[in-house]
Coordinates of C-alpha atoms in Angstrom, one line a residue:
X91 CA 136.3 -158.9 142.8
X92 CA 135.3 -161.1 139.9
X93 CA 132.2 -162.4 138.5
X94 CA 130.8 -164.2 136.1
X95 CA 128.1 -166.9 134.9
X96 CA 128.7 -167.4 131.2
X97 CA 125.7 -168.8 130.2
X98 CA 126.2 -168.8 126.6
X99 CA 127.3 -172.3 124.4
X100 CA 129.7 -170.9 122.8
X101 CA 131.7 -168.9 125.8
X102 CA 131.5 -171.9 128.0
X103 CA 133.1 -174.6 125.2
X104 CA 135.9 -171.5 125.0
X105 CA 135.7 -171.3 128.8
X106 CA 136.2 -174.8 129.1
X107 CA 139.3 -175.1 126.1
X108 CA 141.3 -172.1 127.8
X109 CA 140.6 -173.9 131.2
X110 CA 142.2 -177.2 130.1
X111 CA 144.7 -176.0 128.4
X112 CA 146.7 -175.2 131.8
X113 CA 147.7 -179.3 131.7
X114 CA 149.9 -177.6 129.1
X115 CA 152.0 -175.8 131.4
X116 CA 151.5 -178.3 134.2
X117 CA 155.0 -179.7 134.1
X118 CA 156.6 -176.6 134.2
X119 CA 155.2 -176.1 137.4
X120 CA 153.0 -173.2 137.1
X121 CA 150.0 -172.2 139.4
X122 CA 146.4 -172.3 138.4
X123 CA 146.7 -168.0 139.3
X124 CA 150.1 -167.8 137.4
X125 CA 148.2 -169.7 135.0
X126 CA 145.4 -167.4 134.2
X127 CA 148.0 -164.3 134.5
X128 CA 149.9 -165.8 132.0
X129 CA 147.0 -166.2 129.6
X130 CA 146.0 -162.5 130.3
X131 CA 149.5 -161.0 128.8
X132 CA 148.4 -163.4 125.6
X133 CA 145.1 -163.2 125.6
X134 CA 145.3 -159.3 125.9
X135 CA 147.4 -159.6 122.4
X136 CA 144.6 -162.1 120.8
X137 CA 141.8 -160.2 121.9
X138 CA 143.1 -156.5 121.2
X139 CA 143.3 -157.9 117.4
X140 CA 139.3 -159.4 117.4
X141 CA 138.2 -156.5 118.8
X142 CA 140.5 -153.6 116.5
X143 CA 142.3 -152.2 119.5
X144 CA 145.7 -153.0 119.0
X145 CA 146.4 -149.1 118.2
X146 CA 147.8 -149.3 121.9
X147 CA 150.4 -151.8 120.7
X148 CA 153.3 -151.5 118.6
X149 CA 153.0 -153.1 115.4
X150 CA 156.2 -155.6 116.6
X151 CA 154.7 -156.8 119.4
X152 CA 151.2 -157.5 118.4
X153 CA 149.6 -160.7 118.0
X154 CA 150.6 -161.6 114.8
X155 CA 154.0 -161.0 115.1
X156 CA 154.4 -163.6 117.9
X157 CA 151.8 -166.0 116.3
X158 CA 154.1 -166.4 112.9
X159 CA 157.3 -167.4 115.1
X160 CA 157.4 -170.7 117.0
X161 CA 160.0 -172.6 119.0
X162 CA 163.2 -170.8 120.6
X163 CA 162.5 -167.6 118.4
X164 CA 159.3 -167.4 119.6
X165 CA 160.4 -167.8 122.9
X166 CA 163.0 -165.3 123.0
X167 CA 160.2 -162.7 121.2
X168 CA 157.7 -163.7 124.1
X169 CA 160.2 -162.7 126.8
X170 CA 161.4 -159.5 125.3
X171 CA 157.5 -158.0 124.5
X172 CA 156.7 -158.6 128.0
X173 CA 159.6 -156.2 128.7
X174 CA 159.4 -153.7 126.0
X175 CA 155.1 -153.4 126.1
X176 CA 156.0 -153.2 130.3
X177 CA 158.2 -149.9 129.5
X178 CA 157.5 -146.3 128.9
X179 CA 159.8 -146.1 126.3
X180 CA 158.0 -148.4 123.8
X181 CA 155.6 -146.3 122.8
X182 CA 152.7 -148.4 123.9
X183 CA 149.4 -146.8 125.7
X184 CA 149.3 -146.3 129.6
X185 CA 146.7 -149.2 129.1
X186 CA 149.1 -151.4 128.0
X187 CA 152.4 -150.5 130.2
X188 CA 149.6 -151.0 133.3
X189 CA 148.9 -154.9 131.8
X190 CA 151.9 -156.2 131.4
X191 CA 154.2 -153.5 134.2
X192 CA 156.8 -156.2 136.1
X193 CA 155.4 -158.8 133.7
X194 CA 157.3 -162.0 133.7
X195 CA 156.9 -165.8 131.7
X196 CA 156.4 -168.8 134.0
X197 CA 156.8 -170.5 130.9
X198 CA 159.8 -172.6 130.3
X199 CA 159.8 -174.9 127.3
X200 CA 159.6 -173.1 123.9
X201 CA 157.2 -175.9 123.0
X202 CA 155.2 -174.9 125.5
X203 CA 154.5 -171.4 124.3
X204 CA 154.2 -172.8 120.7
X205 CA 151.4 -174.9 122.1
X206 CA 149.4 -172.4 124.1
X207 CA 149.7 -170.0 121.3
X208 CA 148.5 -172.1 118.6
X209 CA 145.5 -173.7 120.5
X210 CA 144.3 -169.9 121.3
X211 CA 144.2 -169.1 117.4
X212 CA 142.1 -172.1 117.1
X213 CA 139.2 -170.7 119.2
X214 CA 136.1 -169.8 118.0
X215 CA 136.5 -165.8 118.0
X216 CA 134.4 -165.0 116.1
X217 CA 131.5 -166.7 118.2
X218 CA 133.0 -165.3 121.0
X219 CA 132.8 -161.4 119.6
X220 CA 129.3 -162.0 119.1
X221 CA 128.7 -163.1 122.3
X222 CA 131.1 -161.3 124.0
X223 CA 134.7 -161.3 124.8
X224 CA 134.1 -159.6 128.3
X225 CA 131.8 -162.7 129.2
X226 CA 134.7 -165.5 128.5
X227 CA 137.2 -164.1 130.3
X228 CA 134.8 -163.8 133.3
X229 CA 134.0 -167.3 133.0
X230 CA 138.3 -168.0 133.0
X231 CA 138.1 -165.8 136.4
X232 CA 135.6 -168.0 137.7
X233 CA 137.0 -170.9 136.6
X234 CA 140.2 -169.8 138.9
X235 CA 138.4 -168.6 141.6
X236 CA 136.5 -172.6 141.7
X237 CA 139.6 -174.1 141.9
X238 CA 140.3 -174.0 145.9
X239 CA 144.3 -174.9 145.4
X240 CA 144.4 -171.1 143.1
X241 CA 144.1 -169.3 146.5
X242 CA 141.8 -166.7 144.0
X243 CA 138.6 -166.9 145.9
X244 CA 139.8 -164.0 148.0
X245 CA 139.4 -161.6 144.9
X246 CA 136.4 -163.3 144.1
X247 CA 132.5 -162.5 145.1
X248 CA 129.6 -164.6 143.3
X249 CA 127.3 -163.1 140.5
X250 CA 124.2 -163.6 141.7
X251 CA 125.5 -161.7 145.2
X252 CA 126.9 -159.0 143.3
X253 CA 123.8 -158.7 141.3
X254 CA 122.0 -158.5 144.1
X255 CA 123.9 -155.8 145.6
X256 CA 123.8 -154.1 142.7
X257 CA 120.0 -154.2 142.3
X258 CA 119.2 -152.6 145.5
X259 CA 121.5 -150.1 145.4
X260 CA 120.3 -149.0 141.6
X261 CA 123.3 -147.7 140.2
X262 CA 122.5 -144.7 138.0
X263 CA 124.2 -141.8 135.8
X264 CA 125.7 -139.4 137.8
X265 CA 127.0 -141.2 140.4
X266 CA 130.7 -141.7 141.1
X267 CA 131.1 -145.3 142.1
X268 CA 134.3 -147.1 143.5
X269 CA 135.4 -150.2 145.2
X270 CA 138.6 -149.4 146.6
X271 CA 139.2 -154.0 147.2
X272 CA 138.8 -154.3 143.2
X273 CA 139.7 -157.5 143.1
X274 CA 139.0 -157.9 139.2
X275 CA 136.6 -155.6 139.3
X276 CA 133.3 -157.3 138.9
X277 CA 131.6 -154.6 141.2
X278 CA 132.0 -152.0 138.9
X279 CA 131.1 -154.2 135.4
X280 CA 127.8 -155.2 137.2
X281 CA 127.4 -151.4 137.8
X282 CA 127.9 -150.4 134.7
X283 CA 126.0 -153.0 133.3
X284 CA 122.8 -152.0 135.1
X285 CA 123.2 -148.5 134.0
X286 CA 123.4 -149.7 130.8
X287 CA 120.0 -151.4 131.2
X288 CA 118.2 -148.6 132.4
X289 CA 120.1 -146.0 130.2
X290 CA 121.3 -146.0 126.5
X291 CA 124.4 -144.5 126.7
X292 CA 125.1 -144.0 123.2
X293 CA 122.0 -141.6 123.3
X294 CA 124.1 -139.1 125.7
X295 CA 125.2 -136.0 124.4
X296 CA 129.7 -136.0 124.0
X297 CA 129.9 -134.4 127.2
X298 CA 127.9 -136.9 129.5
X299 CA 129.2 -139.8 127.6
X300 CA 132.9 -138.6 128.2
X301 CA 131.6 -137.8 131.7
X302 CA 130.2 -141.8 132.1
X303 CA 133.1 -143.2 130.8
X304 CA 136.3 -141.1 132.9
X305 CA 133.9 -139.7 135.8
X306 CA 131.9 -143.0 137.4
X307 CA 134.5 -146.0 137.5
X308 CA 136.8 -145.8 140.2
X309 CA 138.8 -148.9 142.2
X310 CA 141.8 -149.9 143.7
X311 CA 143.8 -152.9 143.9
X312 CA 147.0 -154.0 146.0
X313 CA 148.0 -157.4 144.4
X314 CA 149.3 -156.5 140.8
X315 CA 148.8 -159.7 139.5
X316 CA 145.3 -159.2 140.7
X317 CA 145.3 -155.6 138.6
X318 CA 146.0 -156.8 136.0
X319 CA 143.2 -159.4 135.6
X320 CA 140.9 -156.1 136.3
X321 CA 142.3 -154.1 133.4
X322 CA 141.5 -156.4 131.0
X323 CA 138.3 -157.2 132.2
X324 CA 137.3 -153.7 132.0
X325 CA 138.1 -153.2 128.5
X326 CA 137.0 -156.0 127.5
X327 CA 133.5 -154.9 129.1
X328 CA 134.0 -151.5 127.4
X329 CA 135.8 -149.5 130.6
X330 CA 139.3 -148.0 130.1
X331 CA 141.9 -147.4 133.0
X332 CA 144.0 -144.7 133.6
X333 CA 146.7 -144.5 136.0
X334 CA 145.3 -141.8 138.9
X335 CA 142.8 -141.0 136.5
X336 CA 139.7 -143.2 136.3
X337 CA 139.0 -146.9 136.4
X338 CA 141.0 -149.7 138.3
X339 CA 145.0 -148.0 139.9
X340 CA 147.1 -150.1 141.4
X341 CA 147.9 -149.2 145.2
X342 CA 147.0 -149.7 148.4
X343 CA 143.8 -148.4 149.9
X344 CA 145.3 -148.5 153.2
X345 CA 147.7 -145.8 152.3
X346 CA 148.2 -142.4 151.2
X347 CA 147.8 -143.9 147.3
X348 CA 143.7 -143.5 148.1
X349 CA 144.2 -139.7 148.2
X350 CA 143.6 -139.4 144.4
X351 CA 140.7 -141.1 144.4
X352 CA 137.5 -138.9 144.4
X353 CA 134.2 -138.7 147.2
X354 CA 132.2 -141.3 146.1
X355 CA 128.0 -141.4 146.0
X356 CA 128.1 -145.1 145.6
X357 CA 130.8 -148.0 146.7
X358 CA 130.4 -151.6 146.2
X359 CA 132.6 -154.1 147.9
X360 CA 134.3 -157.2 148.9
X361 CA 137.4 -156.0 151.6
X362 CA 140.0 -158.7 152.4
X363 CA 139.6 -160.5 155.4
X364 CA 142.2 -160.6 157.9
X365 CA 145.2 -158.2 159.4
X366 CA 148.0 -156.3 158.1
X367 CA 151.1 -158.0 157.5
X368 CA 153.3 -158.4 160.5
X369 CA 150.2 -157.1 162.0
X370 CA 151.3 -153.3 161.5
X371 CA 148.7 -150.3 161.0
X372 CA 147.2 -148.6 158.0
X373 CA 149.6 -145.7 156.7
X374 CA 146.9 -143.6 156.9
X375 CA 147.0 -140.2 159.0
X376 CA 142.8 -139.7 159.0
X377 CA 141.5 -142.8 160.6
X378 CA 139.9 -141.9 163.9
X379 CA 140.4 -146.1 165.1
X380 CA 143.7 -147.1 164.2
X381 CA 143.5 -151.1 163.7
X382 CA 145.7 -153.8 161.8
X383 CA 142.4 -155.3 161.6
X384 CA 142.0 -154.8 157.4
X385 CA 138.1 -154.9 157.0
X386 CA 137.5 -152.5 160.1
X387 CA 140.4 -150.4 158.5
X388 CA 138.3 -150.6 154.7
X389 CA 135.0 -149.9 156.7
X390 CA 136.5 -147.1 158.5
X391 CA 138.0 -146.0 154.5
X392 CA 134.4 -146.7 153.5
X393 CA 131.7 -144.4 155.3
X394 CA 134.3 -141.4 155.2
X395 CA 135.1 -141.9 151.8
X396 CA 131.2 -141.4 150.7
X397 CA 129.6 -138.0 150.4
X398 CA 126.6 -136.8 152.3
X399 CA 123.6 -138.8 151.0
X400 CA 126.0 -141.5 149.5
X401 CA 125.5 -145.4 150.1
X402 CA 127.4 -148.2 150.7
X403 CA 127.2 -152.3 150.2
X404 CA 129.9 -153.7 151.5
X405 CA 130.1 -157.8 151.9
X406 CA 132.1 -158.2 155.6
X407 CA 132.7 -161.1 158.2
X408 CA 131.1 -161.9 161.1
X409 CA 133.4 -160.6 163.9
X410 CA 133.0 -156.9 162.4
X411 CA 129.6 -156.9 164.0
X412 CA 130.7 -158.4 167.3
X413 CA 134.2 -157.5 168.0
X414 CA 134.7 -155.6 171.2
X415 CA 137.1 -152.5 172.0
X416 CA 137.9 -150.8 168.7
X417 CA 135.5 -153.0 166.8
X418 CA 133.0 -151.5 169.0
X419 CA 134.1 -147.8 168.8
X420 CA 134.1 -147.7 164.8
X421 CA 130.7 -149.6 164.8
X422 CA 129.3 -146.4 167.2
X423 CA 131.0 -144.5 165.2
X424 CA 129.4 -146.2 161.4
X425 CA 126.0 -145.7 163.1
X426 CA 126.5 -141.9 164.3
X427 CA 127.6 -140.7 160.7
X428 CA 125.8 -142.9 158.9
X429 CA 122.3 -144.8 158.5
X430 CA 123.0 -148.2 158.7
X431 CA 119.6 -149.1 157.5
X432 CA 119.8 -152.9 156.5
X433 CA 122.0 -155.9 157.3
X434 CA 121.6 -159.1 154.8
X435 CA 123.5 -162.5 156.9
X436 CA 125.0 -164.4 154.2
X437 CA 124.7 -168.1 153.7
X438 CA 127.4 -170.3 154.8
X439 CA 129.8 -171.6 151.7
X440 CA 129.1 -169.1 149.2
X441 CA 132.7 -168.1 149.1
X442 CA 135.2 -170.6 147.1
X443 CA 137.8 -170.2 148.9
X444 CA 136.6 -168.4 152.4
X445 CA 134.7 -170.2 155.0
X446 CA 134.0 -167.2 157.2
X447 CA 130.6 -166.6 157.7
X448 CA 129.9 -163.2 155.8
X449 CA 127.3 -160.7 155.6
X450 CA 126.6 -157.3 153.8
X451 CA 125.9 -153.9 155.4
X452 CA 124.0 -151.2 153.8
X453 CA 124.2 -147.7 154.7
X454 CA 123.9 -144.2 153.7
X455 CA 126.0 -141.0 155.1
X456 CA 124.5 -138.6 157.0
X457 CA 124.5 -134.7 156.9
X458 CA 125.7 -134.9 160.9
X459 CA 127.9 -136.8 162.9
X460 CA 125.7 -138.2 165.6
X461 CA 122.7 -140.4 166.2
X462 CA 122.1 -141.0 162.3
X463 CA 121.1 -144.8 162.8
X464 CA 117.6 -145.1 164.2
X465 CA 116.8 -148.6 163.5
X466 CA 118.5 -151.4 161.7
X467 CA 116.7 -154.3 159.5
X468 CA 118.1 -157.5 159.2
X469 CA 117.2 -160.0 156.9
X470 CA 118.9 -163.7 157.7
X471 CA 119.5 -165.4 154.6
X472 CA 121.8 -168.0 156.9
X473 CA 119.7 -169.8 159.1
X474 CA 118.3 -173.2 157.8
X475 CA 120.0 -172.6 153.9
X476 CA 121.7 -175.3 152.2
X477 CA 125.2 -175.8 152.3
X478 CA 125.9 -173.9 148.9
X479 CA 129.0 -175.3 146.6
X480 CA 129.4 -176.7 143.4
X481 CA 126.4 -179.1 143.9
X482 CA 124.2 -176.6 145.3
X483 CA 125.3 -173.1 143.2
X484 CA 123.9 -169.8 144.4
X485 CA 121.8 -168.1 142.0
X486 CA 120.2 -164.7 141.8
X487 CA 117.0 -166.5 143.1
X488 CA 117.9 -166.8 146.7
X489 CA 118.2 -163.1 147.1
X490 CA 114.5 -162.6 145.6
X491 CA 112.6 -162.4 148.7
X492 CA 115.5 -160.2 150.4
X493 CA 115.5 -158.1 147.2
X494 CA 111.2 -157.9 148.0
X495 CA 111.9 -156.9 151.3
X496 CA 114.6 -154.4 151.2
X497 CA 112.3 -152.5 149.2
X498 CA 112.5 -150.0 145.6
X499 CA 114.1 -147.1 147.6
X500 CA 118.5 -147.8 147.2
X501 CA 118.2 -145.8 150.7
X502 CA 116.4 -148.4 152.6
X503 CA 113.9 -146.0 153.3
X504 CA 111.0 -147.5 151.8
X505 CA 108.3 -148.9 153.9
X506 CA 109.3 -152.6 155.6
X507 CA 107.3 -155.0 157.4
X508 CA 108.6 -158.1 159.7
X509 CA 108.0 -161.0 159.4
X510 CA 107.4 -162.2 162.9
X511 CA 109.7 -164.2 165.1
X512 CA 109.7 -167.0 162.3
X513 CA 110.2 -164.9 160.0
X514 CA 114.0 -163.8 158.1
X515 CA 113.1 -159.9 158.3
X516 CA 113.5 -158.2 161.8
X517 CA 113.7 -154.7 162.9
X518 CA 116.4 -153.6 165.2
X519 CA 115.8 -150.4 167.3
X520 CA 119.0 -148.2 168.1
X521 CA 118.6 -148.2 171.5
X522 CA 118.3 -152.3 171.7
X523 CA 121.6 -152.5 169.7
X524 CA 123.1 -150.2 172.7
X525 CA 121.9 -152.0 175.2
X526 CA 123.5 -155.4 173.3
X527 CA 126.9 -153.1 173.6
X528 CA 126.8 -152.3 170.0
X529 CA 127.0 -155.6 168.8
X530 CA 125.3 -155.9 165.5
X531 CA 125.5 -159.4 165.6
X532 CA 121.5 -159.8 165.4
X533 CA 120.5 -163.7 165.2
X534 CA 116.7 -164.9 166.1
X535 CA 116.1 -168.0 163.9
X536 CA 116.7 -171.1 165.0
X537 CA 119.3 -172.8 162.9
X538 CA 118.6 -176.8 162.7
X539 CA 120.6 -177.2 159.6
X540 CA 124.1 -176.4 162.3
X541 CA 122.8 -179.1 164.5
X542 CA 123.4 -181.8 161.2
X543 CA 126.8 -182.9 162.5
X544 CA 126.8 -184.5 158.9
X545 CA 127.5 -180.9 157.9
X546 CA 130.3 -179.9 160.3
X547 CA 132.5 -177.3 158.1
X548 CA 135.8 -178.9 156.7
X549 CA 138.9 -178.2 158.9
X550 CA 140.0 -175.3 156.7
X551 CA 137.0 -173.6 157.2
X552 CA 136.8 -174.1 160.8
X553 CA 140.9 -172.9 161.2
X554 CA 139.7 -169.4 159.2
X555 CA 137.2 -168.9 161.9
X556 CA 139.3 -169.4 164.8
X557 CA 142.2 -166.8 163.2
X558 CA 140.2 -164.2 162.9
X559 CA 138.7 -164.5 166.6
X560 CA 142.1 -164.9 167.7
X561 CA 143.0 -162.0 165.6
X562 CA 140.0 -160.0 167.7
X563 CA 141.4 -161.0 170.7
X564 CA 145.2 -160.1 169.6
X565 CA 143.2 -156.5 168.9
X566 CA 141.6 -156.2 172.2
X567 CA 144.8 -157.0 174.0
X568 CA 146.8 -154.4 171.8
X569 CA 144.1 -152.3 172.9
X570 CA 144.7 -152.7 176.7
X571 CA 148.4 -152.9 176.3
X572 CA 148.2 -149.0 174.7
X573 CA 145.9 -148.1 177.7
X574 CA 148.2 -148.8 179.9
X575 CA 150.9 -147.2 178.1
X576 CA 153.1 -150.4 177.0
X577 CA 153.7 -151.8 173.4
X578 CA 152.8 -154.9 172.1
X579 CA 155.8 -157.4 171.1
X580 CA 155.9 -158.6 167.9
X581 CA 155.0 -162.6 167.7
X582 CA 157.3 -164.3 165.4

């Protein structure tokens, strides 16, 4: 999932031109997403030239070859590179054929094109090299992801939370990190970039540098579109991708198309919300709990994907922690193979386009496979918070006193004390979660701010809660219905 915070002048003015030039294309009837996707196949041309990587491309089909044509010519050039750089056969790089694979114009007018082409060689490039390229197109993500009718929150997750994640965790060299919902990829840039802060890279020997670059940066992402948008935001921050190699694939997580990707000692993520299409169950022949329930499915992916001794921070909704049946079995099962040390409760809003309420779980996996969890802190970062949006952003400095309280040690293991029953930091002992049924849903603080019926959530918000408890209670009657040896109808 994305991120970004562009905070320099010169990256939000570009920001801000690319942004508005999508009233361009407005009367051809293209989406804000199809918007930004159709940017990316030019932008990817435009940028590959300002930063001396267009040895990928062909020499036809590069930037200046389209930029020198205009009206139906340029049109008909347009629509054949996003064929030709899409095939095998064109001789461009692996990078390339994965950008622009099934690509397709939602452009219609040659004017149009002519337009968007020659307001992007107007930019400021060279402001935006110095910088950096990887920033603006972050701040385009963003941009997308602000704009509720885009549907691109979903693949979204704020900065400052990422940060946050990140900080605790302490990426560092060696580790093999993934997020198998990439989104577009803003996990594993933030990773990366705190490596980078703690470690100068270029002082690595060939071997560990070749090791950094292929051996630490894996994902996976289902929406191709959405892959897309990740490639090119990891080169532009400096990452490559190669098909079943390293960086972003394209597949589904859910499936046997995971089974390339390698153990991992560190994943950061985002899963989708909600259930399986047609509500059928992961392809997947090693998950103890099958569910159509997607972010049990991910968790499940999650704690059995890590090695011993590797940790996890993953953002999930509410019902994961309260959800009986097989919601109940895979959160006995999380807390037997793994040390589910620390549980942040998200504010409310946070999400542009998700009004769930959301929190983040932090674990390690154990060397065993029972009775790993002993106690569980929980900080509540929910309770009496403003109603975060575009008035009220989130910034890094709401997670400070969490970020105090979880500690220096990414393992949770360093000493904690509570706050008292006023307080946002609680301990939770293992055998008071049993006795609650294994519900992790762990709430002391009175909230006054929910009794303000002044800030009731909009009806969007409040329809999103109420599927995914009816979803819960679609998976507990499933359940039942398998007990007693019948199968569930399909609801059309």
């Amino acid at each position: 999932m994305a991120t970004s915070s562009p905070g320099n002048s010169h990256t939000h003015d570009i920001v801000g031109k690319l942004w508005n030039l999508c009233n361009v294309l407005k009367d051809d009837g293209v989406t804000y997403h199809q918007y930004v996707t159709e940017l990316t196949y030019l932008l990817f041309l435009k940028m590959a030239k300002e930063t001396a990587q267009e040895q990928g491309i062909p020499e036809e089909w590069r930037w200046d070859a389209l930029e020198t044509l205009d009206g139906p010519r340029q049109m008909k050039h347009y629509q054949l590179l996003l064929l030709e750089l899409g095939s095998s056969e064109s001789g461009s790089s692996p990078l390339v054929q994965e950008i622009y694979s099934n690509a397709s114009s939602f452009i219609k007018k040659p004017v149009t094109l002519t337009k968007l082409v020659s307001e992007i060689d107007k930019l400021d490039w060279y402001s935006a090299r110095q910088e950096g390229l990887g920033d603006l197109y972050e701040g385009l993500l963003q941009k997308n992801a602000e704009e509720k009718k885009s549907g691109a929150g979903q693949y979204f997750t704020p900065r400052p939370l990422i940060d946050a994640m990140v900080a605790v965790m302490q990426p560092r060299l060696g580790d093999v990190i993934q997020d198998p919902a990439a989104g577009t990829g803003g996990f594993l840039i933030a990773a990366q970039h705190w490596i980078r802060e703690q470690q100068d890279v270029f002082e690595l020997d060939e071997a560990q540098q070749k090791r950094f670059y292929e051996r630490t940066f894996f994902g996976m992402e289902h929406v191709q579109d959405t892959h897309r948008l990740a490639l090119m935001n990891l080169m532009l921050h400096g990452l490559d991708s190669r098909p079943k190699q390293y960086g972003i694939w394209y597949g589904d997580t859910l499936s046997e198309d995971v089974n390339p990707l390698p153990p991992a000692t560190l994943i950061l993520t985002n899963p989708p919300f909600g259930t399986k299409k047609g509500g059928g169950m992961p392809n997947r022949p090693d998950f103890t709990f099958p569910t159509s329930n997607k972010q049990f499915c991910f968790l499940q992916h999650i704690y059995r994907a890590l090695k011993p001794g590797g940790r996890a921070a993953v953002v999930l909704p509410d019902n994961v922690l309260f959800e009986g049946n097989v919601g109940k079995q895979i959160r006995a099962d999380l807390m037997d193979k793994c040390n589910l040390h620390t549980i942040l409760r998200l504010p409310t809003g946070i999400f542009y386009a998700q009004g769930v309420k959301t929190n983040v779980l932090f674990f390690t996996r154990g060397t065993g496979d029972r009775g790993t969890t002993k106690e569980v802190w929980v900080y509540d970062l929910r309770a009496n918070m403003p109603a975060f949006g575009k008035r009220t952003p989130l910034t890094r400095e709401h997670f400070a006193e969490f970020e105090e309280a979880y500690g220096p040690d990414p393992l949770g293991l360093a000493p904690r004390t509570a706050t008292g029953p006023e307080g946002r930091w609680q301990c939770f002992h293992r055998e008071e979660i049993a006795a609650r049924g294994d519900s992790l849903d762990l709430a002391w603080l009175k909230d006054d701010s929910a009794e303000d019926s002044a800030d009731l959530p909009e009806p969007a918000v409040l329809a999103q809660e109420a599927m995914l408890e009816l979803e819960g209670a679609l998976e507990d009657l499933r359940a039942i219905l398998a007990e007693l040896g019948e199968e569930a109808e399909e609801l059309v």
